[in-house]
PDB file of C-alpha atoms and ligand atoms in Angstrom:
ATOM      1  CA  MET A 856      -3.169  -8.411  -0.731  1.00 73.00           C
ATOM      2  CA  ALA A 857      -1.811 -11.401  -1.802  1.00 89.00           C
ATOM      3  CA  VAL A 858      -2.193 -14.447   0.629  1.00 95.00           C
ATOM      4  CA  VAL A 859       0.970 -16.539   1.087  1.00 96.00           C
ATOM      5  CA  PRO A 860       0.174 -20.264   1.574  1.00 97.00           C
ATOM      6  CA  LEU A 861       2.082 -21.085   4.849  1.00 98.00           C
ATOM      7  CA  HIS A 862       3.865 -24.183   5.688  1.00 97.00           C
ATOM      8  CA  TYR A 863       1.960 -26.046   8.542  1.00 98.00           C
ATOM      9  CA  ARG A 864       1.412 -29.240  10.186  1.00 98.00           C
ATOM     10  CA  PHE A 865      -1.253 -30.727  12.418  1.00 98.00           C
ATOM     11  CA  ASP A 866      -0.556 -33.102  15.356  1.00 98.00           C
ATOM     12  CA  GLY A 867      -2.790 -34.640  18.035  1.00 98.00           C
ATOM     13  CA  PRO A 868      -6.228 -36.294  18.178  1.00 98.00           C
ATOM     14  CA  ARG A 869      -8.118 -35.617  14.630  1.00 96.00           C
ATOM     15  CA  HIS A 870     -11.426 -34.353  16.083  1.00 96.00           C
ATOM     16  CA  ALA A 871     -10.104 -32.562  19.277  1.00 98.00           C
ATOM     17  CA  PRO A 872     -10.471 -28.772  19.420  1.00 98.00           C
ATOM     18  CA  VAL A 873      -7.703 -26.936  17.622  1.00 98.00           C
ATOM     19  CA  VAL A 874      -5.032 -24.700  18.992  1.00 98.00           C
ATOM     20  CA  LEU A 875      -2.874 -22.742  16.516  1.00 98.00           C
ATOM     21  CA  LEU A 876       0.727 -22.168  17.815  1.00 98.00           C
ATOM     22  CA  LEU A 877       2.588 -18.960  16.524  1.00 98.00           C
ATOM     23  CA  ALA A 878       6.450 -18.631  16.993  1.00 98.00           C
ATOM     24  CA  PRO A 879       8.327 -15.556  17.474  1.00 97.00           C
ATOM     25  CA  PRO A 880       9.999 -14.206  14.045  1.00 95.00           C
ATOM     26  CA  GLY A 881      13.316 -15.944  13.479  1.00 96.00           C
ATOM     27  CA  ALA A 882      11.949 -19.204  14.963  1.00 97.00           C
ATOM     28  CA  LYS A 883      10.289 -22.080  13.169  1.00 97.00           C
ATOM     29  CA  TRP A 884       7.465 -24.204  14.437  1.00 98.00           C
ATOM     30  CA  THR A 885      10.000 -26.434  16.306  1.00 97.00           C
ATOM     31  CA  VAL A 886      10.252 -23.821  18.984  1.00 98.00           C
ATOM     32  CA  TRP A 887       7.018 -25.510  20.321  1.00 98.00           C
ATOM     33  CA  GLU A 888       8.414 -28.982  20.480  1.00 98.00           C
ATOM     34  CA  PRO A 889       8.339 -28.892  24.369  1.00 98.00           C
ATOM     35  CA  GLN A 890       4.719 -28.286  24.213  1.00 98.00           C
ATOM     36  CA  MET A 891       3.811 -31.013  21.802  1.00 98.00           C
ATOM     37  CA  PRO A 892       3.614 -34.022  24.238  1.00 98.00           C
ATOM     38  CA  GLU A 893       1.500 -32.196  26.718  1.00 97.00           C
ATOM     39  CA  LEU A 894      -0.699 -30.228  24.251  1.00 98.00           C
ATOM     40  CA  THR A 895      -1.469 -33.144  21.730  1.00 98.00           C
ATOM     41  CA  ARG A 896      -3.101 -35.197  24.537  1.00 97.00           C
ATOM     42  CA  GLU A 897      -6.350 -33.456  24.316  1.00 97.00           C
ATOM     43  CA  LEU A 898      -6.009 -30.887  21.528  1.00 98.00           C
ATOM     44  CA  ARG A 899      -5.179 -30.782  18.035  1.00 98.00           C
ATOM     45  CA  VAL A 900      -2.251 -28.691  17.403  1.00 98.00           C
ATOM     46  CA  LEU A 901      -1.720 -26.555  14.334  1.00 98.00           C
ATOM     47  CA  ARG A 902       1.565 -25.040  13.777  1.00 98.00           C
ATOM     48  CA  VAL A 903       2.687 -22.786  11.185  1.00 98.00           C
ATOM     49  CA  ASN A 904       5.900 -21.277   9.721  1.00 98.00           C
ATOM     50  CA  HIS A 905       5.582 -17.634   9.132  1.00 96.00           C
ATOM     51  CA  ARG A 906       6.495 -16.284   5.777  1.00 95.00           C
ATOM     52  CA  GLY A 907       9.949 -17.130   4.918  1.00 93.00           C
ATOM     53  CA  HIS A 908      10.282 -19.582   7.754  1.00 95.00           C
ATOM     54  CA  GLY A 909      10.764 -23.062   6.979  1.00 94.00           C
ATOM     55  CA  SER A 910       9.203 -23.928   3.525  1.00 95.00           C
ATOM     56  CA  SER A 911       6.847 -20.837   3.731  1.00 97.00           C
ATOM     57  CA  PRO A 912       7.274 -18.618   0.750  1.00 96.00           C
ATOM     58  CA  ALA A 913       9.100 -15.348   1.342  1.00 94.00           C
ATOM     59  CA  PRO A 914       7.738 -12.481  -0.588  1.00 94.00           C
ATOM     60  CA  GLY A 915      10.147  -9.496  -0.877  1.00 91.00           C
ATOM     61  CA  GLY A 916       9.424  -6.090   0.691  1.00 91.00           C
ATOM     62  CA  GLY A 917       7.920  -5.366   4.008  1.00 93.00           C
ATOM     63  CA  TYR A 918       4.786  -7.148   5.451  1.00 96.00           C
ATOM     64  CA  SER A 919       1.836  -5.884   7.506  1.00 96.00           C
ATOM     65  CA  MET A 920       0.137  -7.283  10.432  1.00 97.00           C
ATOM     66  CA  ASP A 921      -3.020  -7.433   7.995  1.00 97.00           C
ATOM     67  CA  GLU A 922      -1.052  -9.458   5.508  1.00 97.00           C
ATOM     68  CA  LEU A 923       0.524 -11.827   8.177  1.00 97.00           C
ATOM     69  CA  GLY A 924      -3.018 -12.245   9.785  1.00 97.00           C
ATOM     70  CA  ALA A 925      -4.656 -12.706   6.308  1.00 97.00           C
ATOM     71  CA  ASP A 926      -2.218 -15.774   5.671  1.00 97.00           C
ATOM     72  CA  LEU A 927      -3.616 -17.456   9.108  1.00 98.00           C
ATOM     73  CA  LEU A 928      -7.218 -16.800   8.340  1.00 98.00           C
ATOM     74  CA  ALA A 929      -6.675 -18.317   4.829  1.00 98.00           C
ATOM     75  CA  LEU A 930      -5.443 -21.412   6.614  1.00 98.00           C
ATOM     76  CA  VAL A 931      -7.889 -21.725   9.095  1.00 98.00           C
ATOM     77  CA  ASP A 932     -10.700 -21.125   6.364  1.00 98.00           C
ATOM     78  CA  GLU A 933      -9.123 -23.943   4.253  1.00 97.00           C
ATOM     79  CA  PHE A 934      -9.768 -26.420   6.989  1.00 98.00           C
ATOM     80  CA  ALA A 935     -13.101 -24.889   7.912  1.00 97.00           C
ATOM     81  CA  LEU A 936     -11.979 -24.313  11.507  1.00 98.00           C
ATOM     82  CA  GLU A 937     -14.627 -21.828  12.597  1.00 97.00           C
ATOM     83  CA  ARG A 938     -13.061 -21.212  15.976  1.00 98.00           C
ATOM     84  CA  VAL A 939      -9.353 -22.101  17.257  1.00 98.00           C
ATOM     85  CA  SER A 940      -7.523 -21.254  20.294  1.00 98.00           C
ATOM     86  CA  VAL A 941      -4.172 -19.346  19.606  1.00 98.00           C
ATOM     87  CA  VAL A 942      -1.161 -19.110  21.461  1.00 99.00           C
ATOM     88  CA  GLY A 943       1.740 -16.582  20.565  1.00 98.00           C
ATOM     89  CA  ALA A 944       5.346 -16.483  21.789  1.00 98.00           C
ATOM     90  CA  GLY A 945       7.361 -13.203  21.722  1.00 98.00           C
ATOM     91  CA  LEU A 946       6.371 -10.972  18.889  1.00 97.00           C
ATOM     92  CA  GLY A 947       4.323 -13.882  17.480  1.00 98.00           C
ATOM     93  CA  GLY A 948       1.953 -12.926  20.437  1.00 98.00           C
ATOM     94  CA  MET A 949       1.143  -9.663  18.561  1.00 98.00           C
ATOM     95  CA  LEU A 950      -0.182 -11.910  15.642  1.00 98.00           C
ATOM     96  CA  ALA A 951      -2.403 -13.691  18.269  1.00 98.00           C
ATOM     97  CA  THR A 952      -3.708 -10.255  19.469  1.00 98.00           C
ATOM     98  CA  TRP A 953      -4.334  -9.248  15.880  1.00 98.00           C
ATOM     99  CA  LEU A 954      -6.490 -12.378  15.393  1.00 98.00           C
ATOM    100  CA  ALA A 955      -8.229 -12.137  18.600  1.00 98.00           C
ATOM    101  CA  ALA A 956      -9.085  -8.506  18.440  1.00 98.00           C
ATOM    102  CA  THR A 957      -9.912  -8.375  14.659  1.00 98.00           C
ATOM    103  CA  ARG A 958     -11.730 -11.471  14.575  1.00 98.00           C
ATOM    104  CA  PRO A 959     -13.150 -12.068  18.128  1.00 98.00           C
ATOM    105  CA  GLY A 960     -15.758 -14.740  16.904  1.00 98.00           C
ATOM    106  CA  ARG A 961     -12.800 -16.830  15.368  1.00 98.00           C
ATOM    107  CA  VAL A 962     -10.754 -17.080  18.698  1.00 98.00           C
ATOM    108  CA  ARG A 963     -11.775 -19.456  21.440  1.00 98.00           C
ATOM    109  CA  ARG A 964      -9.050 -19.050  23.900  1.00 98.00           C
ATOM    110  CA  LEU A 965      -6.023 -16.968  23.774  1.00 98.00           C
ATOM    111  CA  ALA A 966      -2.521 -17.317  25.512  1.00 99.00           C
ATOM    112  CA  TYR A 967       0.888 -15.484  25.375  1.00 99.00           C
ATOM    113  CA  VAL A 968       4.395 -16.508  26.280  1.00 98.00           C
ATOM    114  CA  ALA A 969       6.686 -13.668  26.870  1.00 98.00           C
ATOM    115  CA  SER A 970       4.956 -11.168  24.753  1.00 98.00           C
ATOM    116  CA  THR A 971       3.824  -7.654  24.546  1.00 98.00           C
ATOM    117  CA  ALA A 972       1.153  -5.173  23.266  1.00 98.00           C
ATOM    118  CA  ARG A 973       3.795  -2.656  22.369  1.00 98.00           C
ATOM    119  CA  VAL A 974       7.373  -3.013  20.656  1.00 97.00           C
ATOM    120  CA  PRO A 975       9.911  -1.320  22.928  1.00 95.00           C
ATOM    121  CA  ARG A 976      10.872   2.060  21.645  1.00 92.00           C
ATOM    122  CA  ALA A 977      14.535   0.609  21.747  1.00 91.00           C
ATOM    123  CA  SER A 978      13.945  -2.363  19.914  1.00 92.00           C
ATOM    124  CA  PRO A 979      17.089  -3.612  18.134  1.00 91.00           C
ATOM    125  CA  TRP A 980      14.910  -5.601  15.738  1.00 91.00           C
ATOM    126  CA  PRO A 981      14.524  -3.122  12.892  1.00 90.00           C
ATOM    127  CA  GLN A 982      18.236  -2.649  12.915  1.00 92.00           C
ATOM    128  CA  LEU A 983      18.841  -6.404  12.990  1.00 94.00           C
ATOM    129  CA  ALA A 984      16.410  -6.911  10.039  1.00 94.00           C
ATOM    130  CA  ALA A 985      18.252  -4.229   7.867  1.00 94.00           C
ATOM    131  CA  ARG A 986      21.393  -5.833   8.624  1.00 96.00           C
ATOM    132  CA  ALA A 987      20.086  -9.272   7.960  1.00 96.00           C
ATOM    133  CA  ARG A 988      18.821  -8.010   4.599  1.00 95.00           C
ATOM    134  CA  ARG A 989      22.324  -6.688   3.795  1.00 97.00           C
ATOM    135  CA  GLU A 990      24.499  -9.456   5.191  1.00 97.00           C
ATOM    136  CA  GLY A 991      22.368 -12.331   5.787  1.00 97.00           C
ATOM    137  CA  MET A 992      21.003 -14.055   8.829  1.00 97.00           C
ATOM    138  CA  ALA A 993      24.215 -15.571  10.059  1.00 96.00           C
ATOM    139  CA  ALA A 994      25.475 -11.933  10.525  1.00 97.00           C
ATOM    140  CA  VAL A 995      22.640 -11.291  13.327  1.00 97.00           C
ATOM    141  CA  VAL A 996      22.103 -14.698  14.843  1.00 97.00           C
ATOM    142  CA  ASP A 997      24.344 -14.066  18.002  1.00 94.00           C
ATOM    143  CA  GLU A 998      22.741 -10.676  18.760  1.00 94.00           C
ATOM    144  CA  ALA A 999      19.377 -11.790  18.024  1.00 93.00           C
ATOM    145  CA  THR A1000      19.290 -15.116  20.013  1.00 92.00           C
ATOM    146  CA  ARG A1001      21.518 -13.945  23.036  1.00 90.00           C
ATOM    147  CA  CYS A1002      18.481 -13.193  25.142  1.00 92.00           C
ATOM    148  CA  TRP A1003      16.516 -16.245  24.496  1.00 96.00           C
ATOM    149  CA  PHE A1004      17.813 -18.055  27.635  1.00 96.00           C
ATOM    150  CA  THR A1005      19.441 -17.601  30.914  1.00 95.00           C
ATOM    151  CA  PRO A1006      23.165 -18.047  30.921  1.00 90.00           C
ATOM    152  CA  GLY A1007      22.525 -21.252  33.204  1.00 90.00           C
ATOM    153  CA  PHE A1008      20.381 -22.882  30.514  1.00 93.00           C
ATOM    154  CA  GLY A1009      22.961 -22.289  27.786  1.00 89.00           C
ATOM    155  CA  ASP A1010      25.435 -24.122  29.980  1.00 91.00           C
ATOM    156  CA  TYR A1011      23.035 -27.083  30.827  1.00 92.00           C
ATOM    157  CA  ARG A1012      21.462 -27.353  27.171  1.00 95.00           C
ATOM    158  CA  PRO A1013      24.112 -26.088  24.619  1.00 94.00           C
ATOM    159  CA  ASP A1014      22.402 -28.561  21.964  1.00 96.00           C
ATOM    160  CA  VAL A1015      19.211 -26.874  22.226  1.00 96.00           C
ATOM    161  CA  VAL A1016      20.602 -23.269  21.967  1.00 95.00           C
ATOM    162  CA  LYS A1017      22.952 -24.440  19.088  1.00 96.00           C
ATOM    163  CA  ARG A1018      19.965 -26.070  17.072  1.00 96.00           C
ATOM    164  CA  LEU A1019      17.630 -22.950  17.569  1.00 96.00           C
ATOM    165  CA  ALA A1020      20.516 -20.608  16.364  1.00 96.00           C
ATOM    166  CA  GLU A1021      21.000 -22.717  13.388  1.00 97.00           C
ATOM    167  CA  GLU A1022      17.329 -22.531  12.696  1.00 96.00           C
ATOM    168  CA  PHE A1023      17.578 -18.894  12.943  1.00 97.00           C
ATOM    169  CA  ALA A1024      20.369 -18.486  10.638  1.00 97.00           C
ATOM    170  CA  GLY A1025      18.594 -20.781   8.068  1.00 96.00           C
ATOM    171  CA  VAL A1026      15.367 -18.503   8.048  1.00 97.00           C
ATOM    172  CA  ALA A1027      15.086 -16.374   4.633  1.00 96.00           C
ATOM    173  CA  ALA A1028      16.446 -12.738   5.450  1.00 97.00           C
ATOM    174  CA  ALA A1029      13.509 -11.247   3.377  1.00 96.00           C
ATOM    175  CA  GLY A1030      11.081 -13.406   5.522  1.00 96.00           C
ATOM    176  CA  PHE A1031      12.440 -12.158   8.855  1.00 96.00           C
ATOM    177  CA  ALA A1032      13.014  -8.427   7.728  1.00 96.00           C
ATOM    178  CA  GLY A1033       9.480  -8.518   6.115  1.00 95.00           C
ATOM    179  CA  TRP A1034       8.100  -9.535   9.492  1.00 94.00           C
ATOM    180  CA  CYS A1035      10.107  -7.089  11.311  1.00 93.00           C
ATOM    181  CA  THR A1036       8.502  -4.347   8.978  1.00 94.00           C
ATOM    182  CA  ALA A1037       5.065  -5.491  10.442  1.00 95.00           C
ATOM    183  CA  ILE A1038       6.102  -4.997  14.018  1.00 94.00           C
ATOM    184  CA  ALA A1039       8.309  -1.740  13.669  1.00 92.00           C
ATOM    185  CA  GLY A1040       6.957   0.666  16.258  1.00 93.00           C
ATOM    186  CA  LEU A1041       3.701  -1.381  16.670  1.00 97.00           C
ATOM    187  CA  ASP A1042       1.527  -0.527  19.519  1.00 98.00           C
ATOM    188  CA  GLN A1043      -1.595  -2.687  20.056  1.00 98.00           C
ATOM    189  CA  ARG A1044      -2.845  -1.184  23.531  1.00 98.00           C
ATOM    190  CA  LEU A1045      -5.940   0.169  21.794  1.00 97.00           C
ATOM    191  CA  LEU A1046      -6.807  -3.148  20.391  1.00 97.00           C
ATOM    192  CA  LEU A1047      -6.711  -5.235  23.570  1.00 98.00           C
ATOM    193  CA  SER A1048     -10.154  -4.118  24.668  1.00 98.00           C
ATOM    194  CA  ARG A1049     -11.664  -5.704  21.698  1.00 98.00           C
ATOM    195  CA  VAL A1050     -10.452  -9.234  22.657  1.00 98.00           C
ATOM    196  CA  ARG A1051     -13.363 -11.297  23.842  1.00 98.00           C
ATOM    197  CA  ALA A1052     -11.450 -14.790  24.195  1.00 98.00           C
ATOM    198  CA  PRO A1053     -10.376 -15.840  27.835  1.00 98.00           C
ATOM    199  CA  ALA A1054      -6.742 -14.767  27.883  1.00 98.00           C
ATOM    200  CA  LEU A1055      -3.582 -16.162  29.767  1.00 98.00           C
ATOM    201  CA  VAL A1056      -0.561 -14.070  29.915  1.00 98.00           C
ATOM    202  CA  VAL A1057       2.522 -15.790  30.866  1.00 98.00           C
ATOM    203  CA  ALA A1058       5.646 -13.429  31.492  1.00 98.00           C
ATOM    204  CA  ALA A1059       9.168 -14.875  31.935  1.00 98.00           C
ATOM    205  CA  ALA A1060      10.775 -13.284  35.137  1.00 98.00           C
ATOM    206  CA  HIS A1061      14.367 -12.948  33.507  1.00 97.00           C
ATOM    207  CA  ASP A1062      13.353 -11.842  29.933  1.00 97.00           C
ATOM    208  CA  PRO A1063      15.564  -9.121  28.659  1.00 95.00           C
ATOM    209  CA  LEU A1064      13.854  -8.487  25.809  1.00 96.00           C
ATOM    210  CA  LEU A1065      10.292  -8.262  26.849  1.00 97.00           C
ATOM    211  CA  PRO A1066      10.554  -8.017  30.778  1.00 97.00           C
ATOM    212  CA  PRO A1067       7.540  -8.883  32.948  1.00 98.00           C
ATOM    213  CA  GLY A1068       6.161  -5.368  32.631  1.00 98.00           C
ATOM    214  CA  HIS A1069       4.953  -6.002  29.105  1.00 98.00           C
ATOM    215  CA  GLY A1070       3.288  -9.173  30.292  1.00 98.00           C
ATOM    216  CA  ARG A1071       1.588  -7.045  33.102  1.00 98.00           C
ATOM    217  CA  ARG A1072       0.390  -4.320  30.764  1.00 98.00           C
ATOM    218  CA  LEU A1073      -0.670  -6.692  28.119  1.00 98.00           C
ATOM    219  CA  ALA A1074      -2.802  -8.536  30.732  1.00 98.00           C
ATOM    220  CA  ARG A1075      -4.171  -5.390  32.034  1.00 98.00           C
ATOM    221  CA  GLY A1076      -5.485  -4.351  28.801  1.00 98.00           C
ATOM    222  CA  ILE A1077      -7.306  -7.530  27.948  1.00 98.00           C
ATOM    223  CA  PRO A1078     -10.640  -7.930  29.673  1.00 97.00           C
ATOM    224  CA  GLY A1079     -10.549 -10.720  32.492  1.00 98.00           C
ATOM    225  CA  ALA A1080      -6.922 -11.902  31.393  1.00 98.00           C
ATOM    226  CA  ARG A1081      -4.981 -13.809  33.899  1.00 98.00           C
ATOM    227  CA  LEU A1082      -1.416 -13.154  34.268  1.00 98.00           C
ATOM    228  CA  GLU A1083       1.439 -15.567  35.585  1.00 98.00           C
ATOM    229  CA  THR A1084       5.016 -14.970  35.606  1.00 98.00           C
ATOM    230  CA  VAL A1085       7.344 -18.042  35.320  1.00 98.00           C
ATOM    231  CA  PRO A1086      10.617 -17.807  37.534  1.00 97.00           C
ATOM    232  CA  ALA A1087      13.932 -18.982  36.224  1.00 94.00           C
ATOM    233  CA  ALA A1088      13.474 -18.336  32.681  1.00 96.00           C
ATOM    234  CA  ALA A1089      14.456 -15.604  29.793  1.00 97.00           C
ATOM    235  CA  HIS A1090      12.553 -14.930  26.522  1.00 97.00           C
ATOM    236  CA  LEU A1091      11.896 -18.457  25.311  1.00 98.00           C
ATOM    237  CA  ALA A1092      10.432 -19.743  28.455  1.00 98.00           C
ATOM    238  CA  GLY A1093       8.404 -22.326  26.729  1.00 98.00           C
ATOM    239  CA  ILE A1094      11.596 -24.165  26.290  1.00 98.00           C
ATOM    240  CA  GLU A1095      13.480 -23.175  29.367  1.00 97.00           C
ATOM    241  CA  ARG A1096      10.675 -23.680  31.725  1.00 98.00           C
ATOM    242  CA  ALA A1097       8.613 -26.233  29.789  1.00 98.00           C
ATOM    243  CA  ASP A1098       7.247 -28.006  32.620  1.00 98.00           C
ATOM    244  CA  ARG A1099       5.635 -24.707  34.071  1.00 98.00           C
ATOM    245  CA  VAL A1100       4.422 -23.366  30.857  1.00 98.00           C
ATOM    246  CA  ASN A1101       2.976 -26.669  29.924  1.00 98.00           C
ATOM    247  CA  GLU A1102       0.963 -26.751  33.134  1.00 98.00           C
ATOM    248  CA  LEU A1103      -0.344 -23.288  32.672  1.00 98.00           C
ATOM    249  CA  LEU A1104      -1.098 -23.643  28.927  1.00 98.00           C
ATOM    250  CA  THR A1105      -2.947 -26.992  29.482  1.00 98.00           C
ATOM    251  CA  GLU A1106      -4.999 -25.670  32.328  1.00 97.00           C
ATOM    252  CA  HIS A1107      -5.919 -22.672  30.261  1.00 98.00           C
ATOM    253  CA  LEU A1108      -6.613 -24.436  26.855  1.00 98.00           C
ATOM    254  CA  VAL A1109      -8.028 -27.743  27.951  1.00 95.00           C
ATOM    255  CA  ARG A1110      -9.789 -27.227  31.287  1.00 76.00           C
TER     256      ARG A1110
HETATM  257  O1  LIG B1279      11.428  -5.907  19.963  1.00 79.84           O
HETATM  258  C1  LIG B1279      11.969  -6.348  20.952  1.00 79.84           C
HETATM  259  O2  LIG B1279      12.836  -5.719  21.632  1.00 79.84           O
HETATM  260  C2  LIG B1279      11.586  -7.570  21.461  1.00 79.84           C
HETATM  261  C3  LIG B1279      11.904  -8.677  20.300  1.00 79.84           C
HETATM  262  C4  LIG B1279      11.273 -10.041  20.479  1.00 79.84           C
HETATM  263  O3  LIG B1279      10.552 -10.094  21.497  1.00 79.84           O
HETATM  264  C5  LIG B1279      11.592 -10.998  19.475  1.00 79.84           C
HETATM  265  C6  LIG B1279      10.754 -12.081  19.670  1.00 79.84           C
HETATM  266  O4  LIG B1279       9.542 -12.214  19.103  1.00 79.84           O
HETATM  267  O5  LIG B1279      11.228 -13.028  20.071  1.00 79.84           O
END
C-alpha cells in the first residue's frame, strides 16, 4: 500500500495541542477558513488536502479507507505527533472515524460536522464520481455542491458559494473519484463502539445530504458522544453557521 505525501499546513501556536481537520471530498482545506481565527487561539491546527485535492498527488484507480488513513498516519508520524484531535466534515468524518476506531490511542478528541456512520443507500456520489472521471469535475460541480448551503445563504454570500464551487471544479477527477470509491456503500456502524476519544457530533438541521438522523445515529453509536444540532444550516454548516460551530468545537476541543 503506497502512502501518498499529502499537501498540509500548520497554523496556530507551535507548542499547542494539535487538531487535524478533514474536509469533505471535493473540498480543499480552505473549507475550514471560518474556523481558523477561533481554533488557532489555543490549538495548533493541521490541515491537509486529500489525494488529488490541492497539490496532493492523485494516484489513479480507487482508494480505500485504509489507504486514505495511512496517508494521514504517515503525516502525523512524520511530525512525531503521538496524539491529535480530529475533526471531520461531511464524508471527511468517516476518515476521522477510521482513525479514532483503528488507532484509538492516537486520537485525543473527536468531532464531526454534518457527518455519518453510513453512506446513504441512495447516495449520488458514486455516479457523480463516474461522471467526473468521464467528463471532468466541471460537469458535476452544480449537482455536487447544490446542497452545501441553504438558498438564503447563497443569496447572502454568493462570493463564498462561487469560490467553493470553483475549488471543487479544480480538484483532480482521479482524486475525487478515488475518494468516492473508498466511501461507496461504506457502513462504519460496527466501528463506532471502538472509539475511545470523547466525541462531539454536530448535525445541521437543514442538511439534505446527511440529514440530522445521520448525526443522531453516529452519536448513539459512539460511547458517551454528545450530539448538537445547528439550526439554519445545510451541509457546510461550518461555513454557514460558523458562529455556533466554532463555539461548539472550541468548547469540545479546548476546554
Ligand atoms: O453520499 C451522500 O449522499 C452524502 C455525500 C456527502 O456528504 C459529501 C460530503 O462529504 O460533503
